PDB file of C-alpha atoms in Angstrom:
ATOM      1  CA  UNK M   1      66.587  33.564 -24.313  1.00 47.00           C
ATOM      2  CA  UNK M   2      66.642  30.612 -22.629  1.00 48.00           C
ATOM      3  CA  UNK M   3      68.594  27.717 -24.063  1.00 45.00           C
ATOM      4  CA  UNK M   4      65.782  25.632 -24.934  1.00 45.00           C
ATOM      5  CA  UNK M   5      64.582  28.575 -26.976  1.00 43.00           C
ATOM      6  CA  UNK M   6      68.165  28.891 -28.602  1.00 40.00           C
ATOM      7  CA  UNK M   7      67.936  24.924 -29.485  1.00 37.00           C
ATOM      8  CA  UNK M   8      64.567  25.176 -30.627  1.00 37.00           C
ATOM      9  CA  UNK M   9      65.365  28.245 -32.981  1.00 40.00           C
ATOM     10  CA  UNK M  10      68.605  26.553 -34.200  1.00 38.00           C
ATOM     11  CA  UNK M  11      66.625  23.509 -35.067  1.00 38.00           C
ATOM     12  CA  UNK M  12      63.831  25.633 -37.227  1.00 41.00           C
ATOM     13  CA  UNK M  13      66.759  27.514 -39.007  1.00 40.00           C
ATOM     14  CA  UNK M  14      68.862  24.504 -39.796  1.00 40.00           C
ATOM     15  CA  UNK M  15      66.940  23.448 -42.915  1.00 39.00           C
ATOM     16  CA  UNK M  16      66.636  26.765 -44.169  1.00 42.00           C
ATOM     17  CA  UNK M  17      70.563  27.285 -43.917  1.00 39.00           C
ATOM     18  CA  UNK M  18      71.118  23.807 -45.716  1.00 36.00           C
ATOM     19  CA  UNK M  19      68.577  25.004 -48.442  1.00 36.00           C
ATOM     20  CA  UNK M  20      70.834  28.550 -48.778  1.00 40.00           C
ATOM     21  CA  UNK M  21      73.936  26.606 -48.750  1.00 40.00           C
ATOM     22  CA  UNK M  22      72.479  24.133 -51.635  1.00 37.00           C
ATOM     23  CA  UNK M  23      71.268  27.339 -53.432  1.00 43.00           C
ATOM     24  CA  UNK M  24      74.716  29.306 -53.454  1.00 42.00           C
ATOM     25  CA  UNK M  25      76.897  25.757 -53.810  1.00 50.00           C
ATOM     26  CA  UNK M  26      78.917  26.301 -56.730  1.00 60.00           C
ATOM     27  CA  UNK M  27      77.984  24.042 -59.909  1.00 78.00           C
ATOM     28  CA  UNK M  28      80.833  21.761 -61.791  1.00 84.00           C
ATOM     29  CA  UNK M  29      81.509  20.401 -65.062  1.00 91.00           C
ATOM     30  CA  UNK M  30      78.899  21.202 -67.795  1.00 95.00           C
ATOM     31  CA  UNK M  31      76.306  22.870 -65.411  1.00 95.00           C
ATOM     32  CA  UNK M  32      79.086  25.461 -64.501  1.00 95.00           C
ATOM     33  CA  UNK M  33      79.705  26.168 -68.225  1.00 96.00           C
ATOM     34  CA  UNK M  34      75.997  26.192 -68.957  1.00 97.00           C
ATOM     35  CA  UNK M  35      75.349  28.714 -65.993  1.00 95.00           C
ATOM     36  CA  UNK M  36      78.174  30.898 -67.076  1.00 95.00           C
ATOM     37  CA  UNK M  37      77.624  31.351 -70.760  1.00 96.00           C
ATOM     38  CA  UNK M  38      73.501  30.894 -70.281  1.00 97.00           C
ATOM     39  CA  UNK M  39      73.623  28.499 -72.975  1.00 98.00           C
ATOM     40  CA  UNK M  40      73.137  24.863 -73.358  1.00 98.00           C
ATOM     41  CA  UNK M  41      74.166  22.807 -76.389  1.00 98.00           C
ATOM     42  CA  UNK M  42      71.773  19.949 -77.542  1.00 98.00           C
ATOM     43  CA  UNK M  43      72.622  17.223 -79.827  1.00 98.00           C
ATOM     44  CA  UNK M  44      69.718  15.933 -81.712  1.00 98.00           C
ATOM     45  CA  UNK M  45      69.170  13.388 -84.629  1.00 94.00           C
ATOM     46  CA  UNK M  46      67.575  14.378 -87.926  1.00 92.00           C
ATOM     47  CA  UNK M  47      66.468  11.011 -89.136  1.00 89.00           C
ATOM     48  CA  UNK M  48      64.782   9.430 -85.848  1.00 91.00           C
ATOM     49  CA  UNK M  49      61.100  10.336 -86.212  1.00 90.00           C
ATOM     50  CA  UNK M  50      59.097  10.037 -84.029  1.00 93.00           C
ATOM     51  CA  UNK M  51      61.881  10.902 -81.279  1.00 95.00           C
ATOM     52  CA  UNK M  52      64.229  13.231 -83.064  1.00 96.00           C
ATOM     53  CA  UNK M  53      63.947  14.722 -86.479  1.00 94.00           C
ATOM     54  CA  UNK M  54      64.419  17.844 -88.456  1.00 93.00           C
ATOM     55  CA  UNK M  55      61.301  19.771 -89.406  1.00 94.00           C
ATOM     56  CA  UNK M  56      61.612  21.704 -93.064  1.00 91.00           C
ATOM     57  CA  UNK M  57      62.394  24.781 -91.459  1.00 93.00           C
ATOM     58  CA  UNK M  58      65.340  23.095 -89.697  1.00 93.00           C
ATOM     59  CA  UNK M  59      64.112  23.028 -86.521  1.00 95.00           C
ATOM     60  CA  UNK M  60      64.401  19.864 -83.975  1.00 97.00           C
ATOM     61  CA  UNK M  61      61.140  17.825 -83.171  1.00 97.00           C
ATOM     62  CA  UNK M  62      60.084  14.686 -81.702  1.00 96.00           C
ATOM     63  CA  UNK M  63      59.392  13.006 -78.753  1.00 97.00           C
ATOM     64  CA  UNK M  64      62.887  13.094 -77.031  1.00 98.00           C
ATOM     65  CA  UNK M  65      63.140  16.622 -78.151  1.00 98.00           C
ATOM     66  CA  UNK M  66      60.081  17.666 -76.608  1.00 98.00           C
ATOM     67  CA  UNK M  67      61.324  15.936 -73.446  1.00 98.00           C
ATOM     68  CA  UNK M  68      64.748  17.634 -73.404  1.00 98.00           C
ATOM     69  CA  UNK M  69      62.832  20.967 -73.749  1.00 98.00           C
ATOM     70  CA  UNK M  70      61.295  20.378 -70.596  1.00 97.00           C
ATOM     71  CA  UNK M  71      64.500  19.181 -68.989  1.00 98.00           C
ATOM     72  CA  UNK M  72      65.863  22.490 -69.776  1.00 98.00           C
ATOM     73  CA  UNK M  73      63.103  24.390 -68.165  1.00 97.00           C
ATOM     74  CA  UNK M  74      63.909  22.679 -65.132  1.00 96.00           C
ATOM     75  CA  UNK M  75      67.548  23.249 -65.136  1.00 96.00           C
ATOM     76  CA  UNK M  76      66.769  26.749 -65.749  1.00 96.00           C
ATOM     77  CA  UNK M  77      65.234  26.876 -62.340  1.00 95.00           C
ATOM     78  CA  UNK M  78      67.969  24.583 -60.685  1.00 94.00           C
ATOM     79  CA  UNK M  79      70.725  26.907 -61.852  1.00 95.00           C
ATOM     80  CA  UNK M  80      68.869  30.203 -61.613  1.00 94.00           C
ATOM     81  CA  UNK M  81      69.286  31.048 -65.191  1.00 95.00           C
ATOM     82  CA  UNK M  82      66.085  31.819 -67.411  1.00 91.00           C
ATOM     83  CA  UNK M  83      65.724  31.696 -70.035  1.00 94.00           C
ATOM     84  CA  UNK M  84      68.753  29.408 -71.306  1.00 96.00           C
ATOM     85  CA  UNK M  85      69.781  30.019 -75.027  1.00 97.00           C
ATOM     86  CA  UNK M  86      69.651  26.447 -76.706  1.00 98.00           C
ATOM     87  CA  UNK M  87      71.996  25.587 -79.351  1.00 98.00           C
ATOM     88  CA  UNK M  88      70.887  22.846 -81.382  1.00 97.00           C
ATOM     89  CA  UNK M  89      73.358  20.568 -82.972  1.00 97.00           C
ATOM     90  CA  UNK M  90      72.380  17.971 -85.447  1.00 97.00           C
ATOM     91  CA  UNK M  91      74.156  14.747 -85.169  1.00 96.00           C
ATOM     92  CA  UNK M  92      74.147  11.419 -87.050  1.00 93.00           C
ATOM     93  CA  UNK M  93      74.374   7.724 -85.610  1.00 90.00           C
ATOM     94  CA  UNK M  94      78.121   7.782 -85.993  1.00 91.00           C
ATOM     95  CA  UNK M  95      78.919  11.076 -84.463  1.00 95.00           C
ATOM     96  CA  UNK M  96      76.365  11.299 -81.695  1.00 96.00           C
ATOM     97  CA  UNK M  97      78.236  10.312 -78.746  1.00 97.00           C
ATOM     98  CA  UNK M  98      81.353  11.902 -79.769  1.00 97.00           C
ATOM     99  CA  UNK M  99      79.624  15.167 -79.709  1.00 97.00           C
ATOM    100  CA  UNK M 100      79.049  14.780 -76.066  1.00 98.00           C
ATOM    101  CA  UNK M 101      82.493  13.622 -75.172  1.00 96.00           C
ATOM    102  CA  UNK M 102      84.224  16.234 -76.882  1.00 96.00           C
ATOM    103  CA  UNK M 103      82.092  18.979 -75.430  1.00 96.00           C
ATOM    104  CA  UNK M 104      80.432  19.983 -78.771  1.00 97.00           C
ATOM    105  CA  UNK M 105      77.093  19.350 -76.930  1.00 98.00           C
ATOM    106  CA  UNK M 106      75.908  18.961 -73.352  1.00 98.00           C
ATOM    107  CA  UNK M 107      73.377  16.089 -73.885  1.00 98.00           C
ATOM    108  CA  UNK M 108      71.977  14.071 -76.706  1.00 98.00           C
ATOM    109  CA  UNK M 109      68.240  13.968 -77.477  1.00 97.00           C
ATOM    110  CA  UNK M 110      67.460  11.272 -79.882  1.00 95.00           C
ATOM    111  CA  UNK M 111      66.709   7.417 -79.720  1.00 93.00           C
ATOM    112  CA  UNK M 112      70.026   6.137 -78.204  1.00 95.00           C
ATOM    113  CA  UNK M 113      70.121   2.931 -76.654  1.00 93.00           C
ATOM    114  CA  UNK M 114      71.961   2.383 -73.417  1.00 96.00           C
ATOM    115  CA  UNK M 115      74.558  -0.290 -73.510  1.00 94.00           C
ATOM    116  CA  UNK M 116      77.459  -1.212 -71.200  1.00 95.00           C
ATOM    117  CA  UNK M 117      79.893  -0.489 -74.261  1.00 95.00           C
ATOM    118  CA  UNK M 118      78.719   2.866 -74.962  1.00 96.00           C
ATOM    119  CA  UNK M 119      79.109   3.880 -71.319  1.00 97.00           C
ATOM    120  CA  UNK M 120      82.770   3.701 -71.875  1.00 96.00           C
ATOM    121  CA  UNK M 121      82.467   6.849 -73.753  1.00 97.00           C
ATOM    122  CA  UNK M 122      79.357   8.658 -72.383  1.00 98.00           C
ATOM    123  CA  UNK M 123      77.045   8.492 -69.392  1.00 98.00           C
ATOM    124  CA  UNK M 124      72.998   8.033 -69.478  1.00 98.00           C
ATOM    125  CA  UNK M 125      70.217   9.431 -67.792  1.00 98.00           C
ATOM    126  CA  UNK M 126      67.608   7.476 -66.562  1.00 97.00           C
ATOM    127  CA  UNK M 127      65.147   5.626 -69.117  1.00 97.00           C
ATOM    128  CA  UNK M 128      63.059   7.629 -71.327  1.00 97.00           C
ATOM    129  CA  UNK M 129      61.397   4.969 -73.575  1.00 95.00           C
ATOM    130  CA  UNK M 130      61.690   1.316 -74.279  1.00 92.00           C
ATOM    131  CA  UNK M 131      61.576  -0.056 -77.570  1.00 88.00           C
ATOM    132  CA  UNK M 132      63.044  -3.475 -79.789  1.00 89.00           C
ATOM    133  CA  UNK M 133      64.672  -4.082 -82.746  1.00 93.00           C
ATOM    134  CA  UNK M 134      62.209  -5.140 -85.521  1.00 93.00           C
ATOM    135  CA  UNK M 135      62.156  -5.946 -89.261  1.00 96.00           C
ATOM    136  CA  UNK M 136      60.321  -3.587 -92.040  1.00 96.00           C
ATOM    137  CA  UNK M 137      60.021  -5.456 -95.511  1.00 96.00           C
ATOM    138  CA  UNK M 138      57.807  -4.975 -98.622  1.00 95.00           C
ATOM    139  CA  UNK M 139      54.349  -6.491 -98.096  1.00 93.00           C
ATOM    140  CA  UNK M 140      55.223  -8.385-101.634  1.00 93.00           C
ATOM    141  CA  UNK M 141      57.889 -10.367 -99.644  1.00 91.00           C
ATOM    142  CA  UNK M 142      55.121 -12.317 -97.958  1.00 84.00           C
ATOM    143  CA  UNK M 143      57.196 -12.738 -94.798  1.00 90.00           C
ATOM    144  CA  UNK M 144      55.867 -12.963 -91.311  1.00 90.00           C
ATOM    145  CA  UNK M 145      58.751 -13.503 -89.261  1.00 92.00           C
ATOM    146  CA  UNK M 146      62.780 -13.610 -89.457  1.00 94.00           C
ATOM    147  CA  UNK M 147      62.548 -17.283 -90.252  1.00 95.00           C
ATOM    148  CA  UNK M 148      60.776 -16.275 -93.714  1.00 95.00           C
ATOM    149  CA  UNK M 149      63.906 -13.981 -94.529  1.00 96.00           C
ATOM    150  CA  UNK M 150      66.313 -16.985 -94.845  1.00 95.00           C
ATOM    151  CA  UNK M 151      68.349 -16.479 -97.958  1.00 96.00           C
ATOM    152  CA  UNK M 152      67.330 -12.741 -98.124  1.00 96.00           C
ATOM    153  CA  UNK M 153      69.351  -9.541 -97.714  1.00 97.00           C
ATOM    154  CA  UNK M 154      68.563  -7.739 -94.558  1.00 97.00           C
ATOM    155  CA  UNK M 155      70.186  -4.014 -94.439  1.00 97.00           C
ATOM    156  CA  UNK M 156      70.937  -2.603 -90.983  1.00 97.00           C
ATOM    157  CA  UNK M 157      72.961   0.518 -89.833  1.00 95.00           C
ATOM    158  CA  UNK M 158      76.478  -0.455 -89.067  1.00 92.00           C
ATOM    159  CA  UNK M 159      77.686   0.045 -85.495  1.00 89.00           C
ATOM    160  CA  UNK M 160      74.311   0.292 -83.967  1.00 91.00           C
ATOM    161  CA  UNK M 161      72.947  -2.253 -81.211  1.00 91.00           C
ATOM    162  CA  UNK M 162      70.175  -3.116 -84.000  1.00 94.00           C
ATOM    163  CA  UNK M 163      73.354  -4.668 -85.832  1.00 95.00           C
ATOM    164  CA  UNK M 164      74.155  -7.029 -83.006  1.00 93.00           C
ATOM    165  CA  UNK M 165      70.547  -7.799 -82.134  1.00 94.00           C
ATOM    166  CA  UNK M 166      70.234  -8.897 -86.201  1.00 96.00           C
ATOM    167  CA  UNK M 167      73.339 -11.075 -86.046  1.00 96.00           C
ATOM    168  CA  UNK M 168      72.317 -12.501 -82.564  1.00 95.00           C
ATOM    169  CA  UNK M 169      68.936 -13.287 -83.523  1.00 95.00           C
ATOM    170  CA  UNK M 170      69.635 -14.849 -86.830  1.00 96.00           C
ATOM    171  CA  UNK M 171      72.495 -17.140 -85.474  1.00 95.00           C
ATOM    172  CA  UNK M 172      69.739 -18.101 -82.510  1.00 95.00           C
ATOM    173  CA  UNK M 173      67.072 -19.046 -85.047  1.00 94.00           C
ATOM    174  CA  UNK M 174      69.943 -20.834 -87.362  1.00 95.00           C
ATOM    175  CA  UNK M 175      68.678 -18.325 -90.037  1.00 95.00           C
ATOM    176  CA  UNK M 176      71.287 -17.614 -93.099  1.00 96.00           C
ATOM    177  CA  UNK M 177      70.712 -14.267 -94.504  1.00 96.00           C
ATOM    178  CA  UNK M 178      72.975 -11.487 -96.067  1.00 97.00           C
ATOM    179  CA  UNK M 179      73.721  -8.784 -93.848  1.00 97.00           C
ATOM    180  CA  UNK M 180      73.911  -5.376 -95.873  1.00 97.00           C
ATOM    181  CA  UNK M 181      75.346  -2.235 -94.005  1.00 96.00           C
ATOM    182  CA  UNK M 182      73.242   0.781 -94.799  1.00 96.00           C
ATOM    183  CA  UNK M 183      74.488   4.483 -94.107  1.00 92.00           C
ATOM    184  CA  UNK M 184      71.308   5.924 -92.662  1.00 91.00           C
ATOM    185  CA  UNK M 185      67.361   5.117 -91.944  1.00 90.00           C
ATOM    186  CA  UNK M 186      66.733   6.841 -95.075  1.00 91.00           C
ATOM    187  CA  UNK M 187      69.293   4.880 -97.170  1.00 95.00           C
ATOM    188  CA  UNK M 188      67.652   1.593 -95.741  1.00 95.00           C
ATOM    189  CA  UNK M 189      64.157   2.968 -96.653  1.00 95.00           C
ATOM    190  CA  UNK M 190      65.596   4.030-100.137  1.00 95.00           C
ATOM    191  CA  UNK M 191      67.368   0.184-100.691  1.00 96.00           C
ATOM    192  CA  UNK M 192      64.136  -1.297 -99.543  1.00 97.00           C
ATOM    193  CA  UNK M 193      61.770   0.502-101.714  1.00 96.00           C
ATOM    194  CA  UNK M 194      64.154  -0.275-104.592  1.00 95.00           C
ATOM    195  CA  UNK M 195      64.275  -3.771-104.079  1.00 96.00           C
ATOM    196  CA  UNK M 196      68.118  -3.711-103.579  1.00 97.00           C
ATOM    197  CA  UNK M 197      67.441  -5.223 -99.657  1.00 97.00           C
ATOM    198  CA  UNK M 198      64.570  -7.333 -98.897  1.00 97.00           C
ATOM    199  CA  UNK M 199      64.296  -6.085 -95.283  1.00 97.00           C
ATOM    200  CA  UNK M 200      65.278  -3.413 -92.915  1.00 97.00           C
ATOM    201  CA  UNK M 201      66.237  -3.542 -89.198  1.00 96.00           C
ATOM    202  CA  UNK M 202      66.092  -0.743 -86.740  1.00 93.00           C
ATOM    203  CA  UNK M 203      63.988   0.118 -83.582  1.00 91.00           C
ATOM    204  CA  UNK M 204      60.272  -0.744 -84.121  1.00 89.00           C
ATOM    205  CA  UNK M 205      58.775   2.561 -83.616  1.00 89.00           C
ATOM    206  CA  UNK M 206      61.489   4.199 -85.688  1.00 90.00           C
ATOM    207  CA  UNK M 207      60.270   1.792 -88.599  1.00 92.00           C
ATOM    208  CA  UNK M 208      56.742   2.952 -87.992  1.00 88.00           C
ATOM    209  CA  UNK M 209      57.885   6.403 -88.467  1.00 88.00           C
ATOM    210  CA  UNK M 210      59.803   5.518 -91.327  1.00 90.00           C
ATOM    211  CA  UNK M 211      57.304   3.775 -93.042  1.00 91.00           C
ATOM    212  CA  UNK M 212      55.104   6.565 -92.851  1.00 87.00           C
ATOM    213  CA  UNK M 213      57.558   8.480 -94.990  1.00 86.00           C
ATOM    214  CA  UNK M 214      57.787   5.916 -97.720  1.00 91.00           C
ATOM    215  CA  UNK M 215      56.416   6.688-101.328  1.00 92.00           C
ATOM    216  CA  UNK M 216      53.548   4.196-100.717  1.00 94.00           C
ATOM    217  CA  UNK M 217      53.375   3.231 -97.043  1.00 91.00           C
ATOM    218  CA  UNK M 218      50.729   0.486 -97.509  1.00 91.00           C
ATOM    219  CA  UNK M 219      53.382  -1.245 -99.805  1.00 93.00           C
ATOM    220  CA  UNK M 220      55.651  -1.828 -96.377  1.00 94.00           C
ATOM    221  CA  UNK M 221      55.061  -4.042 -93.322  1.00 93.00           C
ATOM    222  CA  UNK M 222      56.501  -4.466 -89.849  1.00 92.00           C
ATOM    223  CA  UNK M 223      57.140  -8.360 -88.931  1.00 91.00           C
ATOM    224  CA  UNK M 224      55.901  -9.443 -85.635  1.00 85.00           C
ATOM    225  CA  UNK M 225      59.369 -10.260 -84.436  1.00 83.00           C
ATOM    226  CA  UNK M 226      60.948  -8.093 -81.647  1.00 85.00           C
ATOM    227  CA  UNK M 227      64.525  -9.009 -82.143  1.00 91.00           C
ATOM    228  CA  UNK M 228      66.311  -7.265 -78.926  1.00 88.00           C
ATOM    229  CA  UNK M 229      65.185  -4.928 -76.087  1.00 86.00           C
ATOM    230  CA  UNK M 230      66.188  -1.345 -76.661  1.00 89.00           C
ATOM    231  CA  UNK M 231      66.164   0.796 -73.517  1.00 94.00           C
ATOM    232  CA  UNK M 232      66.587   4.753 -74.366  1.00 96.00           C
ATOM    233  CA  UNK M 233      68.129   7.202 -72.505  1.00 98.00           C
ATOM    234  CA  UNK M 234      69.603  10.775 -73.070  1.00 98.00           C
ATOM    235  CA  UNK M 235      73.093  10.843 -73.633  1.00 98.00           C
ATOM    236  CA  UNK M 236      75.274  12.892 -71.168  1.00 98.00           C
ATOM    237  CA  UNK M 237      79.123  13.681 -70.401  1.00 98.00           C
ATOM    238  CA  UNK M 238      80.670  10.764 -68.873  1.00 97.00           C
ATOM    239  CA  UNK M 239      81.836  11.054 -65.119  1.00 95.00           C
ATOM    240  CA  UNK M 240      80.116  14.500 -64.978  1.00 96.00           C
ATOM    241  CA  UNK M 241      77.710  13.629 -61.797  1.00 95.00           C
ATOM    242  CA  UNK M 242      76.349  17.124 -61.651  1.00 95.00           C
ATOM    243  CA  UNK M 243      74.897  17.236 -65.211  1.00 97.00           C
ATOM    244  CA  UNK M 244      73.381  13.600 -64.802  1.00 97.00           C
ATOM    245  CA  UNK M 245      71.864  14.477 -61.213  1.00 95.00           C
ATOM    246  CA  UNK M 246      70.428  17.652 -62.842  1.00 96.00           C
ATOM    247  CA  UNK M 247      68.791  15.813 -65.795  1.00 97.00           C
ATOM    248  CA  UNK M 248      67.823  13.207 -63.753  1.00 97.00           C
ATOM    249  CA  UNK M 249      66.276  15.324 -61.299  1.00 96.00           C
ATOM    250  CA  UNK M 250      64.337  16.805 -64.009  1.00 97.00           C
ATOM    251  CA  UNK M 251      63.293  13.721 -65.561  1.00 97.00           C
ATOM    252  CA  UNK M 252      61.824  12.599 -62.122  1.00 97.00           C
ATOM    253  CA  UNK M 253      59.833  16.008 -61.732  1.00 96.00           C
ATOM    254  CA  UNK M 254      58.361  15.462 -65.462  1.00 97.00           C
ATOM    255  CA  UNK M 255      57.493  12.058 -64.796  1.00 97.00           C
ATOM    256  CA  UNK M 256      55.816  13.005 -61.405  1.00 96.00           C
ATOM    257  CA  UNK M 257      53.740  15.600 -63.426  1.00 95.00           C
ATOM    258  CA  UNK M 258      51.117  15.400 -66.236  1.00 95.00           C
ATOM    259  CA  UNK M 259      53.709  16.541 -68.771  1.00 95.00           C
ATOM    260  CA  UNK M 260      54.709  13.237 -69.502  1.00 96.00           C
ATOM    261  CA  UNK M 261      51.313  12.072 -70.422  1.00 95.00           C
ATOM    262  CA  UNK M 262      51.002  15.292 -72.712  1.00 96.00           C
ATOM    263  CA  UNK M 263      54.223  14.518 -74.442  1.00 96.00           C
ATOM    264  CA  UNK M 264      53.634  10.978 -74.972  1.00 94.00           C
ATOM    265  CA  UNK M 265      50.057  11.736 -76.140  1.00 93.00           C
ATOM    266  CA  UNK M 266      51.690  13.937 -78.623  1.00 94.00           C
ATOM    267  CA  UNK M 267      53.860  11.574 -80.351  1.00 93.00           C
ATOM    268  CA  UNK M 268      52.296   8.086 -79.544  1.00 89.00           C
ATOM    269  CA  UNK M 269      48.542   9.179 -78.831  1.00 84.00           C
ATOM    270  CA  UNK M 270      47.686   7.067 -82.032  1.00 78.00           C
ATOM    271  CA  UNK M 271      49.236   3.860 -80.376  1.00 74.00           C
ATOM    272  CA  UNK M 272      46.964   4.070 -77.451  1.00 80.00           C
ATOM    273  CA  UNK M 273      48.075   4.502 -73.659  1.00 84.00           C
ATOM    274  CA  UNK M 274      51.661   3.448 -72.843  1.00 87.00           C
ATOM    275  CA  UNK M 275      51.982  -0.321 -72.169  1.00 83.00           C
ATOM    276  CA  UNK M 276      52.478  -1.794 -68.518  1.00 86.00           C
ATOM    277  CA  UNK M 277      56.138  -2.252 -69.212  1.00 86.00           C
ATOM    278  CA  UNK M 278      56.444   1.512 -70.379  1.00 90.00           C
ATOM    279  CA  UNK M 279      54.365   2.702 -67.294  1.00 92.00           C
ATOM    280  CA  UNK M 280      56.555   0.661 -65.111  1.00 93.00           C
ATOM    281  CA  UNK M 281      59.614   2.403 -66.722  1.00 94.00           C
ATOM    282  CA  UNK M 282      57.805   6.039 -65.960  1.00 94.00           C
ATOM    283  CA  UNK M 283      57.267   4.959 -62.227  1.00 94.00           C
ATOM    284  CA  UNK M 284      60.779   3.847 -61.709  1.00 94.00           C
ATOM    285  CA  UNK M 285      61.941   7.313 -63.181  1.00 93.00           C
ATOM    286  CA  UNK M 286      59.687   9.014 -60.686  1.00 93.00           C
ATOM    287  CA  UNK M 287      62.591   9.239 -57.896  1.00 89.00           C
ATOM    288  CA  UNK M 288      61.582  11.233 -54.789  1.00 89.00           C
ATOM    289  CA  UNK M 289      62.994  14.402 -53.844  1.00 84.00           C
TER     290      UNK M 289
END
């Protein structure tokens, strides 16, 4: 064989060798554990309808849960293990990140806002949704905006980004109101319906889902104010680059396919098509291979 033919053969063979090396490269961190145990542990919120909640039969459901089911399907192909056994781990607002950092779960599929402070404990995938802090009130309160809640009691879950957004908005608009700490969204709804608080602050889409479960949904109203910007993502182990790359690659594949339209339509079809900001977010998530 001539030198030219040898060089040409080597050139053609190089990509195949590179792919073979990638396929046989050892996995690290959580991916290695997932491959070896053939099991992936997924944390989910039980009270974050329509993103993540628990059905009557105790199964996980919601927009982010469906997104994570698709991600798991892609990861199965990435690590060559199919099917993976999925262990669903219910978590609360308070323990969702510690479940990841402690190794109890490999990723958290709920309605978690990415913040710099939270990045000290966990990492995050590329964005999965965009929302903002809103206010749910009783229709009888006759309030249209935050300014109308001066002197009122506003409930919010302690330790959330909503709590900070509410405090900042009250300060910026010079509104004096009493902030009441509640344990959960269900607790906030119960106190709002009972008249113990006059408004409840949380992510706007979550408030829509919460209001649908009220005794009388028509007795509640969502104010026009959006108090903050809430970028959602999947919480992942901090410093585990292999796990993050696997999830980001899976999201990119999903965003490039028709799957994201199907998942979005299943949970938000009644709200119409994604707005321009959300479409831009999906577009930025379509990372090339």
